[in-house]
Amino acid sequence: MPATLLDIADGVARLTLNRPERHNSLVPALLDSLNADLDRIVTSDDIRAVVLQAAGRSFSTGGDVAGFQAVPRSERRTYAAGLVGSLNRAILALLGLRVPVIGRIHGPLTGGALGFLLACDLAVITPQAFIQPYYTEVGFSPDGGWTAMLPARIGTQQAREIQLLNRRITAVEAVQLGLATTLAEPDSLDSTIEGWLMELRSKQPGSIARTKRLLAVDCAAGLQAEQQQFLEQIDSAEAEAGMARFLAKSA
């Protein structure tokens, strides 16, 4: 089963994270597939919008903790360098698209998967969904834009509090903070997105592209700094013990 799915029809690219049995947690195969799909989208002149969605009960639970633990500790930095590097590449590719990116957030979104939401121009979220960092719980260092992008969106103090205390952001709060555009029940997600797509079809693509370019925040250096700190933390004894505790609790 492919780790991501790409369907292009009527000028809309629907990009689906497709690892539902593992809550679309991030592993090299998923990120490699995602980046290949994004490369195809970037080179297509027929796409007017991208919808980023996910299969299963969760949108994405971020880095696969079991995947990290399965890698020998001596090789964990190498594994993490590839994984976080691929995640950063995907985030920057989404941010750099000339067309609108719409997020369809129907379930939990945790860890580094936040970067996907932060790269969306519009996002609809269900009341059952939530956002949570988990880094201080597991013993990892933040990635996915939690420090490189989130403070600019919600303020540094709130970003600190949420991450240090591992506080959950409810769907309602996500809209209030500007992380998502609107709230919708699960059976209204697609109609909300279709409404936006209809409106966007009447807008001028060159104007959209330039608006996105002017609103873009240069976060490449921040994402690179996150990657470096992640590598320095991932093979620590603290991370080793944290992963064991987290996986035992999740079992």
Short mmCIF file of C-alpha atoms in Angstrom, two decimals:
data_model
loop_
_atom_site.label_atom_id
_atom_site.label_comp_id
_atom_site.label_asym_id
_atom_site.label_seq_id
_atom_site.Cartn_x
_atom_site.Cartn_y
_atom_site.Cartn_z
CA MET A 1 0.00 0.00 0.00
CA PRO A 2 1.53 3.38 -0.97
CA ALA A 3 2.37 5.64 1.98
CA THR A 4 0.76 8.62 0.27
CA LEU A 5 -1.86 8.96 -2.44
CA LEU A 6 -2.05 11.69 -5.07
CA ASP A 7 -5.19 12.29 -7.08
CA ILE A 8 -5.34 15.17 -9.56
CA ALA A 9 -8.67 16.12 -11.09
CA ASP A 10 -10.30 19.38 -12.22
CA GLY A 11 -7.23 21.38 -11.26
CA VAL A 12 -7.17 20.10 -7.66
CA ALA A 13 -4.42 17.87 -6.28
CA ARG A 14 -5.65 15.81 -3.33
CA LEU A 15 -2.66 14.59 -1.38
CA THR A 16 -3.41 11.92 1.23
CA LEU A 17 -1.20 10.63 4.02
CA ASN A 18 -1.92 6.91 3.80
CA ARG A 19 -0.47 5.05 6.77
CA PRO A 20 -3.67 4.75 8.80
CA GLU A 21 -2.65 1.62 10.69
CA ARG A 22 0.10 3.71 12.33
CA HIS A 23 -1.91 6.93 12.58
CA ASN A 24 0.05 8.36 9.61
CA SER A 25 3.10 8.66 11.84
CA LEU A 26 6.19 9.86 10.02
CA VAL A 27 8.72 7.35 8.73
CA PRO A 28 11.13 7.63 5.77
CA ALA A 29 8.80 5.78 3.38
CA LEU A 30 5.91 8.19 3.99
CA LEU A 31 8.04 11.32 3.73
CA ASP A 32 9.85 10.10 0.64
CA SER A 33 6.51 9.37 -1.02
CA LEU A 34 5.14 12.75 0.06
CA ASN A 35 8.13 14.60 -1.35
CA ALA A 36 7.85 12.70 -4.64
CA ASP A 37 4.18 13.75 -4.87
CA LEU A 38 5.10 17.35 -4.09
CA ASP A 39 7.77 17.30 -6.82
CA ARG A 40 5.05 16.25 -9.26
CA ILE A 41 2.73 19.00 -8.05
CA VAL A 42 5.45 21.65 -8.35
CA THR A 43 6.12 20.76 -11.98
CA SER A 44 2.45 20.67 -13.01
CA ASP A 45 0.93 23.75 -14.67
CA ASP A 46 -2.63 22.41 -14.41
CA ILE A 47 -3.03 22.45 -10.63
CA ARG A 48 -4.91 25.38 -9.11
CA ALA A 49 -5.13 24.13 -5.50
CA VAL A 50 -3.85 21.38 -3.20
CA VAL A 51 -5.92 19.61 -0.52
CA LEU A 52 -3.77 17.94 2.14
CA GLN A 53 -5.65 15.20 3.97
CA ALA A 54 -5.14 11.87 5.72
CA ALA A 55 -6.64 8.39 5.85
CA GLY A 56 -7.80 6.72 9.05
CA ARG A 57 -8.68 8.11 12.48
CA SER A 58 -5.73 10.49 12.86
CA PHE A 59 -4.33 13.19 10.63
CA SER A 60 -0.79 12.38 11.77
CA THR A 61 0.87 11.66 15.09
CA GLY A 62 4.26 13.01 13.98
CA GLY A 63 7.47 11.03 14.18
CA ASP A 64 6.95 7.30 14.73
CA VAL A 65 8.43 6.77 18.21
CA ALA A 66 8.52 2.99 17.72
CA GLY A 67 10.42 3.60 14.48
CA PHE A 68 13.03 5.64 16.31
CA GLN A 69 13.36 3.09 19.09
CA ALA A 70 13.85 0.26 16.59
CA VAL A 71 16.98 1.95 15.23
CA PRO A 72 20.17 1.11 17.19
CA ARG A 73 21.13 4.03 19.39
CA SER A 74 24.48 4.39 17.58
CA GLU A 75 22.62 4.91 14.27
CA ARG A 76 19.80 7.08 15.55
CA ARG A 77 21.33 10.42 14.57
CA THR A 78 21.73 9.27 10.98
CA TYR A 79 18.15 8.04 10.89
CA ALA A 80 16.88 11.28 12.44
CA ALA A 81 18.91 13.44 10.05
CA GLY A 82 17.20 11.79 7.11
CA LEU A 83 13.74 11.86 8.65
CA VAL A 84 13.74 15.46 9.90
CA GLY A 85 15.50 16.60 6.74
CA SER A 86 12.74 15.01 4.64
CA LEU A 87 10.07 16.57 6.85
CA ASN A 88 11.65 19.99 6.47
CA ARG A 89 11.84 19.53 2.71
CA ALA A 90 8.11 18.73 2.58
CA ILE A 91 7.17 21.73 4.74
CA LEU A 92 9.24 24.10 2.62
CA ALA A 93 7.82 22.62 -0.59
CA LEU A 94 4.25 23.17 0.66
CA LEU A 95 5.08 26.72 1.71
CA GLY A 96 6.68 27.42 -1.66
CA LEU A 97 3.76 26.27 -3.81
CA ARG A 98 2.26 29.01 -6.00
CA VAL A 99 -1.24 27.64 -5.41
CA PRO A 100 -3.36 27.56 -2.24
CA VAL A 101 -2.88 24.61 0.12
CA ILE A 102 -5.98 23.56 2.07
CA GLY A 103 -5.66 21.37 5.15
CA ARG A 104 -8.39 18.84 6.01
CA ILE A 105 -7.75 18.07 9.68
CA HIS A 106 -10.12 15.38 10.91
CA GLY A 107 -8.25 13.86 13.87
CA PRO A 108 -5.24 14.15 16.18
CA LEU A 109 -2.26 16.09 14.87
CA THR A 110 0.83 15.81 17.03
CA GLY A 111 4.60 16.26 16.98
CA GLY A 112 6.31 17.21 13.75
CA ALA A 113 3.10 16.87 11.73
CA LEU A 114 2.25 20.37 12.93
CA GLY A 115 4.47 21.60 10.10
CA PHE A 116 1.93 20.37 7.55
CA LEU A 117 -0.80 22.47 9.13
CA LEU A 118 1.46 25.51 9.45
CA ALA A 119 2.21 25.24 5.72
CA CYS A 120 -1.49 25.38 4.78
CA ASP A 121 -3.12 28.60 3.60
CA LEU A 122 -6.59 27.51 4.74
CA ALA A 123 -7.55 24.69 7.06
CA VAL A 124 -10.77 23.16 8.33
CA ILE A 125 -10.69 21.15 11.55
CA THR A 126 -13.23 18.89 13.25
CA PRO A 127 -14.23 19.41 16.91
CA GLN A 128 -12.77 15.97 17.72
CA ALA A 129 -9.30 16.89 16.47
CA PHE A 130 -6.53 18.31 18.63
CA ILE A 131 -2.90 19.45 18.39
CA GLN A 132 -0.22 18.50 20.92
CA PRO A 133 3.61 18.61 20.90
CA TYR A 134 4.64 15.63 23.12
CA TYR A 135 8.37 16.51 22.91
CA THR A 136 8.93 17.08 26.64
CA GLU A 137 6.90 13.92 27.30
CA VAL A 138 8.97 11.68 25.03
CA GLY A 139 12.34 13.37 25.48
CA PHE A 140 12.73 14.66 21.92
CA SER A 141 13.64 18.15 20.72
CA PRO A 142 10.95 20.05 18.76
CA ASP A 143 10.77 19.78 14.99
CA GLY A 144 8.14 20.44 12.34
CA GLY A 145 8.11 24.19 12.95
CA TRP A 146 7.13 24.17 16.63
CA THR A 147 9.89 26.71 17.30
CA ALA A 148 10.66 27.85 13.74
CA MET A 149 7.10 28.83 12.77
CA LEU A 150 4.60 28.52 15.62
CA PRO A 151 5.77 31.51 17.76
CA ALA A 152 5.20 33.88 14.82
CA ARG A 153 1.62 32.60 14.56
CA ILE A 154 0.51 32.53 18.20
CA GLY A 155 3.17 34.47 20.12
CA THR A 156 6.32 33.30 21.83
CA GLN A 157 4.86 33.04 25.33
CA GLN A 158 1.95 30.82 24.28
CA ALA A 159 4.29 28.69 22.19
CA ARG A 160 6.53 28.24 25.25
CA GLU A 161 3.67 27.30 27.55
CA ILE A 162 2.16 24.78 25.14
CA GLN A 163 5.47 23.06 24.45
CA LEU A 164 7.06 23.06 27.89
CA LEU A 165 3.88 21.79 29.57
CA ASN A 166 2.89 19.57 26.60
CA ARG A 167 -0.51 21.28 26.63
CA ARG A 168 -3.15 20.10 24.21
CA ILE A 169 -4.63 22.65 21.80
CA THR A 170 -8.31 21.90 21.21
CA ALA A 171 -9.87 22.35 17.80
CA VAL A 172 -11.79 25.41 19.02
CA GLU A 173 -8.58 26.95 20.35
CA ALA A 174 -6.77 26.12 17.10
CA VAL A 175 -9.28 28.31 15.25
CA GLN A 176 -9.05 31.05 17.89
CA LEU A 177 -5.25 31.05 17.60
CA GLY A 178 -5.36 31.19 13.82
CA LEU A 179 -3.85 27.73 13.32
CA ALA A 180 -6.99 26.61 11.50
CA THR A 181 -9.44 28.71 9.53
CA THR A 182 -12.74 27.23 10.61
CA LEU A 183 -14.39 24.43 12.57
CA ALA A 184 -16.66 21.88 10.88
CA GLU A 185 -18.32 18.61 11.81
CA PRO A 186 -16.88 15.53 10.04
CA ASP A 187 -19.77 15.35 7.58
CA SER A 188 -19.23 19.00 6.62
CA LEU A 189 -15.48 18.87 6.01
CA ASP A 190 -15.69 18.21 2.29
CA SER A 191 -18.47 20.71 1.64
CA THR A 192 -16.43 23.38 3.43
CA ILE A 193 -13.44 22.61 1.25
CA GLU A 194 -15.55 22.54 -1.92
CA GLY A 195 -16.87 25.98 -1.02
CA TRP A 196 -13.34 27.33 -0.74
CA LEU A 197 -12.30 25.66 -3.99
CA MET A 198 -15.24 27.24 -5.79
CA GLU A 199 -14.26 30.67 -4.50
CA LEU A 200 -10.60 30.15 -5.38
CA ARG A 201 -11.47 29.18 -8.98
CA SER A 202 -12.80 32.71 -9.48
CA LYS A 203 -9.55 34.31 -8.28
CA GLN A 204 -6.55 35.14 -10.43
CA PRO A 205 -3.71 32.58 -10.07
CA GLY A 206 -0.93 35.13 -10.56
CA SER A 207 -2.37 37.32 -7.83
CA ILE A 208 -2.69 34.31 -5.51
CA ALA A 209 0.92 33.30 -6.16
CA ARG A 210 2.26 36.80 -5.45
CA THR A 211 0.12 37.15 -2.34
CA LYS A 212 1.51 33.87 -1.03
CA ARG A 213 5.06 34.96 -1.83
CA LEU A 214 4.64 38.26 0.01
CA LEU A 215 3.05 36.61 3.04
CA ALA A 216 5.65 33.84 3.21
CA VAL A 217 7.84 33.72 6.29
CA ASP A 218 11.42 32.58 5.76
CA CYS A 219 11.66 29.67 8.16
CA ALA A 220 14.36 27.57 6.47
CA ALA A 221 17.06 28.60 8.96
CA GLY A 222 14.73 27.90 11.89
CA LEU A 223 13.85 24.45 10.57
CA GLN A 224 17.53 23.69 10.10
CA ALA A 225 18.22 24.76 13.69
CA GLU A 226 15.42 22.46 14.86
CA GLN A 227 17.01 19.59 12.95
CA GLN A 228 20.39 20.18 14.58
CA GLN A 229 18.94 20.27 18.09
CA PHE A 230 16.86 17.17 17.33
CA LEU A 231 19.99 15.25 16.32
CA GLU A 232 21.82 16.27 19.49
CA GLN A 233 18.93 15.07 21.67
CA ILE A 234 17.81 11.90 19.89
CA ASP A 235 20.61 9.59 21.02
CA SER A 236 20.61 10.82 24.62
CA ALA A 237 19.82 8.58 27.59
CA GLU A 238 16.88 10.86 28.32
CA ALA A 239 15.34 10.20 24.92
CA GLU A 240 16.00 6.46 25.26
CA ALA A 241 14.16 6.32 28.57
CA GLY A 242 11.42 8.66 27.36
CA MET A 243 10.65 6.52 24.33
CA ALA A 244 10.40 3.40 26.50
CA ARG A 245 7.99 5.12 28.90
CA PHE A 246 5.89 6.59 26.10
CA LEU A 247 5.57 3.30 24.22
CA ALA A 248 4.76 1.38 27.42
CA LYS A 249 2.02 3.87 28.21
CA SER A 250 0.66 3.65 24.66
CA ALA A 251 0.62 -0.16 24.59
#
